[in-house]
Amino acid sequence: MNKLLAPIAAAATFALAPAMSQAALIVQITDGTNTLNIADGSALDQDASVGGVAFAGAFGAWTFTTAVGAANDNPLLLHLNAGVNGRSNSGGLWINLTYTDLDAAADPMPFYLEGGGSGPTGAQVAWAGYVDDDNTAFGMSELIFGTNVYNAAGSGAAQLSGTYSATISAYFDYSGVSYRTFPQGASLDINLIPEPTSLALMGLGLVALGATRRRKA
C-alpha cells in the first residue's frame, strides 16, 4: 500500500459505524482521537434535504469551511466536498463519506473515481474510494482507486454479489506546512460513480429497451 494512502486505511480503525439495515448517508470526521459522525437528517446535519449532509465549524485543531456529502443510487453517485483551515501543528484529519444498502445489480462496472483540489505548500493529501460487499458503513474491503495528489482520476472493478456500501475517504496532513500566524486552507472535491463508458452503455441499453417496448406496443 502507498505510504500516503496508509492513513486512510488506518482511519477505519478509529470509529467504524455498524452495518446499516436501511440506506444511510453519513459523513465521518476524525483526527484519530475524536470522531464526529453526521448522518443524513440528524441533529448535526446542516443540510435539510434528503440525500445530503453538511457541516461547517470547528473540529479540534481544524475549522471546516465546508464538509458536504451527497448521494444518489441506481446508478450510484457519491460526492464529497471538503474544505478545511489548519495550521502546521493541526496534525492529520480524515473526512469519510459512506452510503449503505446499494444494489450491485443496478450499478454498471467498473467504478470511476475523480477528484480535484488544492492546499498549502508542504501539506500532504490522500484520497480514495472503496466498496464493501458486506454492506458495512465505512467499509473498505475493496479499493477502487486511491492517490496522494490533489487532481487525479482512476477506475476499478469490484466483486459485488448483492447489497453493498460505498465510501470516499480523504486525508489532510499539515505537519510539513511552514508556520504561519494565520490558518491556511485546503480543499478536495471527489466523485465516485460508475465508469462513464459503462454508464453511457447502460443508458443506450435503456433507450433500446424503451424503443423495443414502443414497437411491441
PDB file of C-alpha atoms in Angstrom:
ATOM      1  CA  MET A   1       0.000   0.000   0.000  1.00  0.00           C
ATOM      2  CA  ASN A   2       1.193   3.523  -0.788  1.00  0.00           C
ATOM      3  CA  LYS A   3       2.586   5.091   2.394  1.00  0.00           C
ATOM      4  CA  LEU A   4       0.420   8.183   1.994  1.00  0.00           C
ATOM      5  CA  LEU A   5      -2.700   6.069   1.489  1.00  0.00           C
ATOM      6  CA  ALA A   6      -1.997   4.083   4.656  1.00  0.00           C
ATOM      7  CA  PRO A   7      -3.543   6.783   6.921  1.00  0.00           C
ATOM      8  CA  ILE A   8      -6.819   6.426   5.034  1.00  0.00           C
ATOM      9  CA  ALA A   9      -6.977   2.711   5.730  1.00  0.00           C
ATOM     10  CA  ALA A  10      -5.967   3.404   9.322  1.00  0.00           C
ATOM     11  CA  ALA A  11      -8.945   5.717   9.732  1.00  0.00           C
ATOM     12  CA  ALA A  12     -11.202   2.665   9.602  1.00  0.00           C
ATOM     13  CA  THR A  13      -9.805   1.504  12.946  1.00  0.00           C
ATOM     14  CA  PHE A  14     -10.773   4.678  14.791  1.00  0.00           C
ATOM     15  CA  ALA A  15     -14.576   4.620  14.644  1.00  0.00           C
ATOM     16  CA  LEU A  16     -16.346   2.269  12.310  1.00  0.00           C
ATOM     17  CA  ALA A  17     -20.109   2.560  12.253  1.00  0.00           C
ATOM     18  CA  PRO A  18     -22.062  -0.717  12.269  1.00  0.00           C
ATOM     19  CA  ALA A  19     -23.721  -2.155   9.177  1.00  0.00           C
ATOM     20  CA  MET A  20     -26.987  -0.352   8.433  1.00  0.00           C
ATOM     21  CA  SER A  21     -30.354  -2.032   7.933  1.00  0.00           C
ATOM     22  CA  GLN A  22     -31.572   0.730   5.614  1.00  0.00           C
ATOM     23  CA  ALA A  23     -29.944   3.183   3.248  1.00  0.00           C
ATOM     24  CA  ALA A  24     -27.803   5.603   5.200  1.00  0.00           C
ATOM     25  CA  LEU A  25     -25.609   8.549   4.180  1.00  0.00           C
ATOM     26  CA  ILE A  26     -23.060   9.529   6.829  1.00  0.00           C
ATOM     27  CA  VAL A  27     -20.151  11.980   6.967  1.00  0.00           C
ATOM     28  CA  GLN A  28     -17.462  10.988   9.467  1.00  0.00           C
ATOM     29  CA  ILE A  29     -14.752  13.394  10.653  1.00  0.00           C
ATOM     30  CA  THR A  30     -11.871  12.140  12.801  1.00  0.00           C
ATOM     31  CA  ASP A  31      -8.428  13.293  13.887  1.00  0.00           C
ATOM     32  CA  GLY A  32      -7.506   9.891  15.328  1.00  0.00           C
ATOM     33  CA  THR A  33      -8.627  10.883  18.815  1.00  0.00           C
ATOM     34  CA  ASN A  34     -12.029  12.483  18.368  1.00  0.00           C
ATOM     35  CA  THR A  35     -14.687  11.365  15.911  1.00  0.00           C
ATOM     36  CA  LEU A  36     -17.851  13.057  14.709  1.00  0.00           C
ATOM     37  CA  ASN A  37     -20.485  11.098  12.763  1.00  0.00           C
ATOM     38  CA  ILE A  38     -23.119  13.181  10.962  1.00  0.00           C
ATOM     39  CA  ALA A  39     -25.976  11.163   9.482  1.00  0.00           C
ATOM     40  CA  ASP A  40     -28.398  12.475   6.893  1.00  0.00           C
ATOM     41  CA  GLY A  41     -31.308  14.061   8.757  1.00  0.00           C
ATOM     42  CA  SER A  42     -29.605  14.024  12.170  1.00  0.00           C
ATOM     43  CA  ALA A  43     -29.458  16.993  14.541  1.00  0.00           C
ATOM     44  CA  LEU A  44     -25.877  17.756  13.440  1.00  0.00           C
ATOM     45  CA  ASP A  45     -26.762  17.758   9.734  1.00  0.00           C
ATOM     46  CA  GLN A  46     -26.829  21.334   8.430  1.00  0.00           C
ATOM     47  CA  ASP A  47     -28.440  20.260   5.141  1.00  0.00           C
ATOM     48  CA  ALA A  48     -32.204  19.905   5.489  1.00  0.00           C
ATOM     49  CA  SER A  49     -32.618  17.981   2.224  1.00  0.00           C
ATOM     50  CA  VAL A  50     -32.790  14.206   1.966  1.00  0.00           C
ATOM     51  CA  GLY A  51     -29.682  12.759   0.308  1.00  0.00           C
ATOM     52  CA  GLY A  52     -27.352  15.473   1.551  1.00  0.00           C
ATOM     53  CA  VAL A  53     -25.212  16.011   4.647  1.00  0.00           C
ATOM     54  CA  ALA A  54     -23.425  19.256   5.528  1.00  0.00           C
ATOM     55  CA  PHE A  55     -21.237  20.518   8.354  1.00  0.00           C
ATOM     56  CA  ALA A  56     -19.244  23.707   8.918  1.00  0.00           C
ATOM     57  CA  GLY A  57     -17.467  24.793  12.056  1.00  0.00           C
ATOM     58  CA  ALA A  58     -14.631  23.946  14.411  1.00  0.00           C
ATOM     59  CA  PHE A  59     -13.370  20.413  14.977  1.00  0.00           C
ATOM     60  CA  GLY A  60     -10.324  20.020  17.204  1.00  0.00           C
ATOM     61  CA  ALA A  61      -7.411  21.979  15.732  1.00  0.00           C
ATOM     62  CA  TRP A  62      -9.214  22.366  12.397  1.00  0.00           C
ATOM     63  CA  THR A  63     -12.021  24.534  11.082  1.00  0.00           C
ATOM     64  CA  PHE A  64     -14.326  23.313   8.345  1.00  0.00           C
ATOM     65  CA  THR A  65     -15.442  25.856   5.800  1.00  0.00           C
ATOM     66  CA  THR A  66     -17.494  23.008   4.377  1.00  0.00           C
ATOM     67  CA  ALA A  67     -17.932  19.270   4.617  1.00  0.00           C
ATOM     68  CA  VAL A  68     -20.668  18.265   2.211  1.00  0.00           C
ATOM     69  CA  GLY A  69     -21.739  14.779   1.237  1.00  0.00           C
ATOM     70  CA  ALA A  70     -24.393  13.911  -1.324  1.00  0.00           C
ATOM     71  CA  ALA A  71     -25.593  10.640  -2.780  1.00  0.00           C
ATOM     72  CA  ASN A  72     -27.948   9.057  -5.252  1.00  0.00           C
ATOM     73  CA  ASP A  73     -28.431   5.452  -6.290  1.00  0.00           C
ATOM     74  CA  ASN A  74     -29.475   3.450  -9.379  1.00  0.00           C
ATOM     75  CA  PRO A  75     -26.879   4.285 -10.620  1.00  0.00           C
ATOM     76  CA  LEU A  76     -24.573   5.295  -7.789  1.00  0.00           C
ATOM     77  CA  LEU A  77     -23.400   8.872  -7.374  1.00  0.00           C
ATOM     78  CA  LEU A  78     -21.376   9.645  -4.247  1.00  0.00           C
ATOM     79  CA  HIS A  79     -19.963  13.155  -3.851  1.00  0.00           C
ATOM     80  CA  LEU A  80     -17.694  14.570  -1.136  1.00  0.00           C
ATOM     81  CA  ASN A  81     -16.683  18.234  -0.984  1.00  0.00           C
ATOM     82  CA  ALA A  82     -14.387  19.148   1.913  1.00  0.00           C
ATOM     83  CA  GLY A  83     -12.765  22.477   2.704  1.00  0.00           C
ATOM     84  CA  VAL A  84     -10.647  22.945   5.827  1.00  0.00           C
ATOM     85  CA  ASN A  85      -8.420  25.514   7.510  1.00  0.00           C
ATOM     86  CA  GLY A  86      -5.496  24.360   9.630  1.00  0.00           C
ATOM     87  CA  ARG A  87      -2.023  25.138  10.922  1.00  0.00           C
ATOM     88  CA  SER A  88       1.287  23.301  10.892  1.00  0.00           C
ATOM     89  CA  ASN A  89       0.510  21.802  14.318  1.00  0.00           C
ATOM     90  CA  SER A  90      -3.016  20.685  13.430  1.00  0.00           C
ATOM     91  CA  GLY A  91      -1.914  17.102  12.718  1.00  0.00           C
ATOM     92  CA  GLY A  92      -3.879  14.721  10.493  1.00  0.00           C
ATOM     93  CA  LEU A  93      -7.562  14.878   9.600  1.00  0.00           C
ATOM     94  CA  TRP A  94      -9.799  12.316   7.895  1.00  0.00           C
ATOM     95  CA  ILE A  95     -13.154  13.058   6.246  1.00  0.00           C
ATOM     96  CA  ASN A  96     -15.087   9.949   5.260  1.00  0.00           C
ATOM     97  CA  LEU A  97     -18.406   9.687   3.427  1.00  0.00           C
ATOM     98  CA  THR A  98     -20.331   6.420   3.279  1.00  0.00           C
ATOM     99  CA  TYR A  99     -23.575   5.247   1.683  1.00  0.00           C
ATOM    100  CA  THR A 100     -25.081   1.862   2.523  1.00  0.00           C
ATOM    101  CA  ASP A 101     -27.655  -0.530   1.055  1.00  0.00           C
ATOM    102  CA  LEU A 102     -26.763  -0.049  -2.586  1.00  0.00           C
ATOM    103  CA  ASP A 103     -27.858  -2.588  -5.207  1.00  0.00           C
ATOM    104  CA  ALA A 104     -24.973  -4.185  -7.107  1.00  0.00           C
ATOM    105  CA  ALA A 105     -27.309  -5.258  -9.905  1.00  0.00           C
ATOM    106  CA  ALA A 106     -28.209  -1.627 -10.626  1.00  0.00           C
ATOM    107  CA  ASP A 107     -24.670  -0.258 -10.932  1.00  0.00           C
ATOM    108  CA  PRO A 108     -22.586  -0.943 -14.045  1.00  0.00           C
ATOM    109  CA  MET A 109     -18.911  -1.819 -13.576  1.00  0.00           C
ATOM    110  CA  PRO A 110     -16.225  -0.676 -13.227  1.00  0.00           C
ATOM    111  CA  PHE A 111     -16.454   2.229 -10.808  1.00  0.00           C
ATOM    112  CA  TYR A 112     -14.807   5.571 -11.541  1.00  0.00           C
ATOM    113  CA  LEU A 113     -13.305   7.982  -9.006  1.00  0.00           C
ATOM    114  CA  GLU A 114     -12.346  11.557  -9.883  1.00  0.00           C
ATOM    115  CA  GLY A 115     -11.265  14.453  -7.734  1.00  0.00           C
ATOM    116  CA  GLY A 116      -9.548  17.799  -7.564  1.00  0.00           C
ATOM    117  CA  GLY A 117      -8.451  20.360  -5.031  1.00  0.00           C
ATOM    118  CA  SER A 118      -5.637  22.451  -3.662  1.00  0.00           C
ATOM    119  CA  GLY A 119      -3.717  23.171  -0.476  1.00  0.00           C
ATOM    120  CA  PRO A 120      -0.718  24.953   1.022  1.00  0.00           C
ATOM    121  CA  THR A 121       2.868  24.052   0.165  1.00  0.00           C
ATOM    122  CA  GLY A 122       4.080  21.171   2.314  1.00  0.00           C
ATOM    123  CA  ALA A 123       0.638  19.716   3.023  1.00  0.00           C
ATOM    124  CA  GLN A 124       0.138  16.023   2.376  1.00  0.00           C
ATOM    125  CA  VAL A 125      -3.125  14.800   0.942  1.00  0.00           C
ATOM    126  CA  ALA A 126      -4.548  11.400   0.103  1.00  0.00           C
ATOM    127  CA  TRP A 127      -7.958  10.249  -1.020  1.00  0.00           C
ATOM    128  CA  ALA A 128      -9.557   7.026  -2.160  1.00  0.00           C
ATOM    129  CA  GLY A 129     -12.822   5.275  -2.976  1.00  0.00           C
ATOM    130  CA  TYR A 130     -13.963   1.895  -1.689  1.00  0.00           C
ATOM    131  CA  VAL A 131     -16.864  -0.535  -1.914  1.00  0.00           C
ATOM    132  CA  ASP A 132     -17.783  -3.238   0.579  1.00  0.00           C
ATOM    133  CA  ASP A 133     -19.839  -6.333  -0.268  1.00  0.00           C
ATOM    134  CA  ASP A 134     -20.756  -6.805   3.412  1.00  0.00           C
ATOM    135  CA  ASN A 135     -22.666  -3.506   3.251  1.00  0.00           C
ATOM    136  CA  THR A 136     -20.725  -2.127   6.232  1.00  0.00           C
ATOM    137  CA  ALA A 137     -20.798   1.622   6.807  1.00  0.00           C
ATOM    138  CA  PHE A 138     -17.289   2.971   6.090  1.00  0.00           C
ATOM    139  CA  GLY A 139     -16.305  -0.480   4.827  1.00  0.00           C
ATOM    140  CA  MET A 140     -13.007  -0.509   2.901  1.00  0.00           C
ATOM    141  CA  SER A 141     -12.719  -4.120   1.765  1.00  0.00           C
ATOM    142  CA  GLU A 142     -12.203  -3.302  -1.937  1.00  0.00           C
ATOM    143  CA  LEU A 143     -10.194  -0.301  -3.156  1.00  0.00           C
ATOM    144  CA  ILE A 144     -11.487   1.288  -6.363  1.00  0.00           C
ATOM    145  CA  PHE A 145      -8.791   3.932  -6.723  1.00  0.00           C
ATOM    146  CA  GLY A 146      -6.501   5.925  -4.455  1.00  0.00           C
ATOM    147  CA  THR A 147      -3.959   8.708  -4.876  1.00  0.00           C
ATOM    148  CA  ASN A 148      -1.802  11.181  -2.950  1.00  0.00           C
ATOM    149  CA  VAL A 149      -2.133  14.139  -5.328  1.00  0.00           C
ATOM    150  CA  TYR A 150      -4.912  16.716  -5.443  1.00  0.00           C
ATOM    151  CA  ASN A 151      -6.072  16.195  -9.021  1.00  0.00           C
ATOM    152  CA  ALA A 152      -6.474  12.671 -10.398  1.00  0.00           C
ATOM    153  CA  ALA A 153      -8.919  10.088 -11.675  1.00  0.00           C
ATOM    154  CA  GLY A 154      -8.995   6.315 -11.958  1.00  0.00           C
ATOM    155  CA  SER A 155     -11.285   3.322 -12.134  1.00  0.00           C
ATOM    156  CA  GLY A 156     -11.501  -0.172 -10.744  1.00  0.00           C
ATOM    157  CA  ALA A 157     -13.819  -3.178 -10.697  1.00  0.00           C
ATOM    158  CA  ALA A 158     -15.120  -4.983  -7.632  1.00  0.00           C
ATOM    159  CA  GLN A 159     -16.667  -8.338  -6.807  1.00  0.00           C
ATOM    160  CA  LEU A 160     -20.146  -7.472  -5.556  1.00  0.00           C
ATOM    161  CA  SER A 161     -22.870 -10.049  -5.073  1.00  0.00           C
ATOM    162  CA  GLY A 162     -25.816  -8.095  -3.730  1.00  0.00           C
ATOM    163  CA  THR A 163     -26.266  -5.196  -1.337  1.00  0.00           C
ATOM    164  CA  TYR A 164     -23.109  -3.181  -0.759  1.00  0.00           C
ATOM    165  CA  SER A 165     -21.770   0.080   0.652  1.00  0.00           C
ATOM    166  CA  ALA A 166     -19.580   2.726  -0.971  1.00  0.00           C
ATOM    167  CA  THR A 167     -17.139   5.040   0.815  1.00  0.00           C
ATOM    168  CA  ILE A 168     -14.974   8.024  -0.093  1.00  0.00           C
ATOM    169  CA  SER A 169     -12.116   8.842   2.290  1.00  0.00           C
ATOM    170  CA  ALA A 170      -9.978  11.994   2.247  1.00  0.00           C
ATOM    171  CA  TYR A 171      -6.937  12.786   4.398  1.00  0.00           C
ATOM    172  CA  PHE A 172      -5.136  16.066   5.109  1.00  0.00           C
ATOM    173  CA  ASP A 173      -1.807  16.357   6.972  1.00  0.00           C
ATOM    174  CA  TYR A 174      -0.290  19.783   7.703  1.00  0.00           C
ATOM    175  CA  SER A 175       2.803  18.595   9.579  1.00  0.00           C
ATOM    176  CA  GLY A 176       5.014  19.676   6.650  1.00  0.00           C
ATOM    177  CA  VAL A 177       3.448  23.119   6.266  1.00  0.00           C
ATOM    178  CA  SER A 178       5.577  26.115   7.267  1.00  0.00           C
ATOM    179  CA  TYR A 179       4.349  28.002  10.315  1.00  0.00           C
ATOM    180  CA  ARG A 180       2.066  30.952   9.678  1.00  0.00           C
ATOM    181  CA  THR A 181       0.279  33.242  12.137  1.00  0.00           C
ATOM    182  CA  PHE A 182      -2.967  32.523  10.269  1.00  0.00           C
ATOM    183  CA  PRO A 183      -4.706  29.265   9.273  1.00  0.00           C
ATOM    184  CA  GLN A 184      -4.252  28.001   5.719  1.00  0.00           C
ATOM    185  CA  GLY A 185      -6.923  26.347   3.625  1.00  0.00           C
ATOM    186  CA  ALA A 186      -7.110  23.110   1.648  1.00  0.00           C
ATOM    187  CA  SER A 187      -9.940  21.507  -0.282  1.00  0.00           C
ATOM    188  CA  LEU A 188     -10.940  18.354  -2.134  1.00  0.00           C
ATOM    189  CA  ASP A 189     -13.939  17.674  -4.356  1.00  0.00           C
ATOM    190  CA  ILE A 190     -14.408  13.965  -5.138  1.00  0.00           C
ATOM    191  CA  ASN A 191     -16.983  11.904  -7.064  1.00  0.00           C
ATOM    192  CA  LEU A 192     -17.474   8.129  -7.082  1.00  0.00           C
ATOM    193  CA  ILE A 193     -19.647   6.971  -9.983  1.00  0.00           C
ATOM    194  CA  PRO A 194     -19.921   4.088 -12.449  1.00  0.00           C
ATOM    195  CA  GLU A 195     -17.212   4.396 -15.104  1.00  0.00           C
ATOM    196  CA  PRO A 196     -18.549   6.881 -17.722  1.00  0.00           C
ATOM    197  CA  THR A 197     -18.319   4.421 -20.634  1.00  0.00           C
ATOM    198  CA  SER A 198     -20.255   1.795 -18.686  1.00  0.00           C
ATOM    199  CA  LEU A 199     -22.815   4.386 -17.657  1.00  0.00           C
ATOM    200  CA  ALA A 200     -23.243   5.500 -21.264  1.00  0.00           C
ATOM    201  CA  LEU A 201     -23.696   1.910 -22.405  1.00  0.00           C
ATOM    202  CA  MET A 202     -26.296   1.370 -19.720  1.00  0.00           C
ATOM    203  CA  GLY A 203     -28.099   4.477 -20.954  1.00  0.00           C
ATOM    204  CA  LEU A 204     -28.050   3.184 -24.521  1.00  0.00           C
ATOM    205  CA  GLY A 205     -29.448  -0.110 -23.269  1.00  0.00           C
ATOM    206  CA  LEU A 206     -32.329   1.664 -21.558  1.00  0.00           C
ATOM    207  CA  VAL A 207     -33.039   3.652 -24.725  1.00  0.00           C
ATOM    208  CA  ALA A 208     -33.033   0.451 -26.789  1.00  0.00           C
ATOM    209  CA  LEU A 209     -35.316  -1.228 -24.268  1.00  0.00           C
ATOM    210  CA  GLY A 210     -37.710   1.675 -24.468  1.00  0.00           C
ATOM    211  CA  ALA A 211     -37.738   1.538 -28.271  1.00  0.00           C
ATOM    212  CA  THR A 212     -38.435  -2.200 -28.188  1.00  0.00           C
ATOM    213  CA  ARG A 213     -41.341  -1.688 -25.821  1.00  0.00           C
ATOM    214  CA  ARG A 214     -42.763   1.028 -28.056  1.00  0.00           C
ATOM    215  CA  ARG A 215     -42.549  -1.275 -31.095  1.00  0.00           C
ATOM    216  CA  LYS A 216     -44.271  -4.075 -29.232  1.00  0.00           C
ATOM    217  CA  ALA A 217     -46.980  -1.682 -28.131  1.00  0.00           C
TER     218      ALA A 217
END
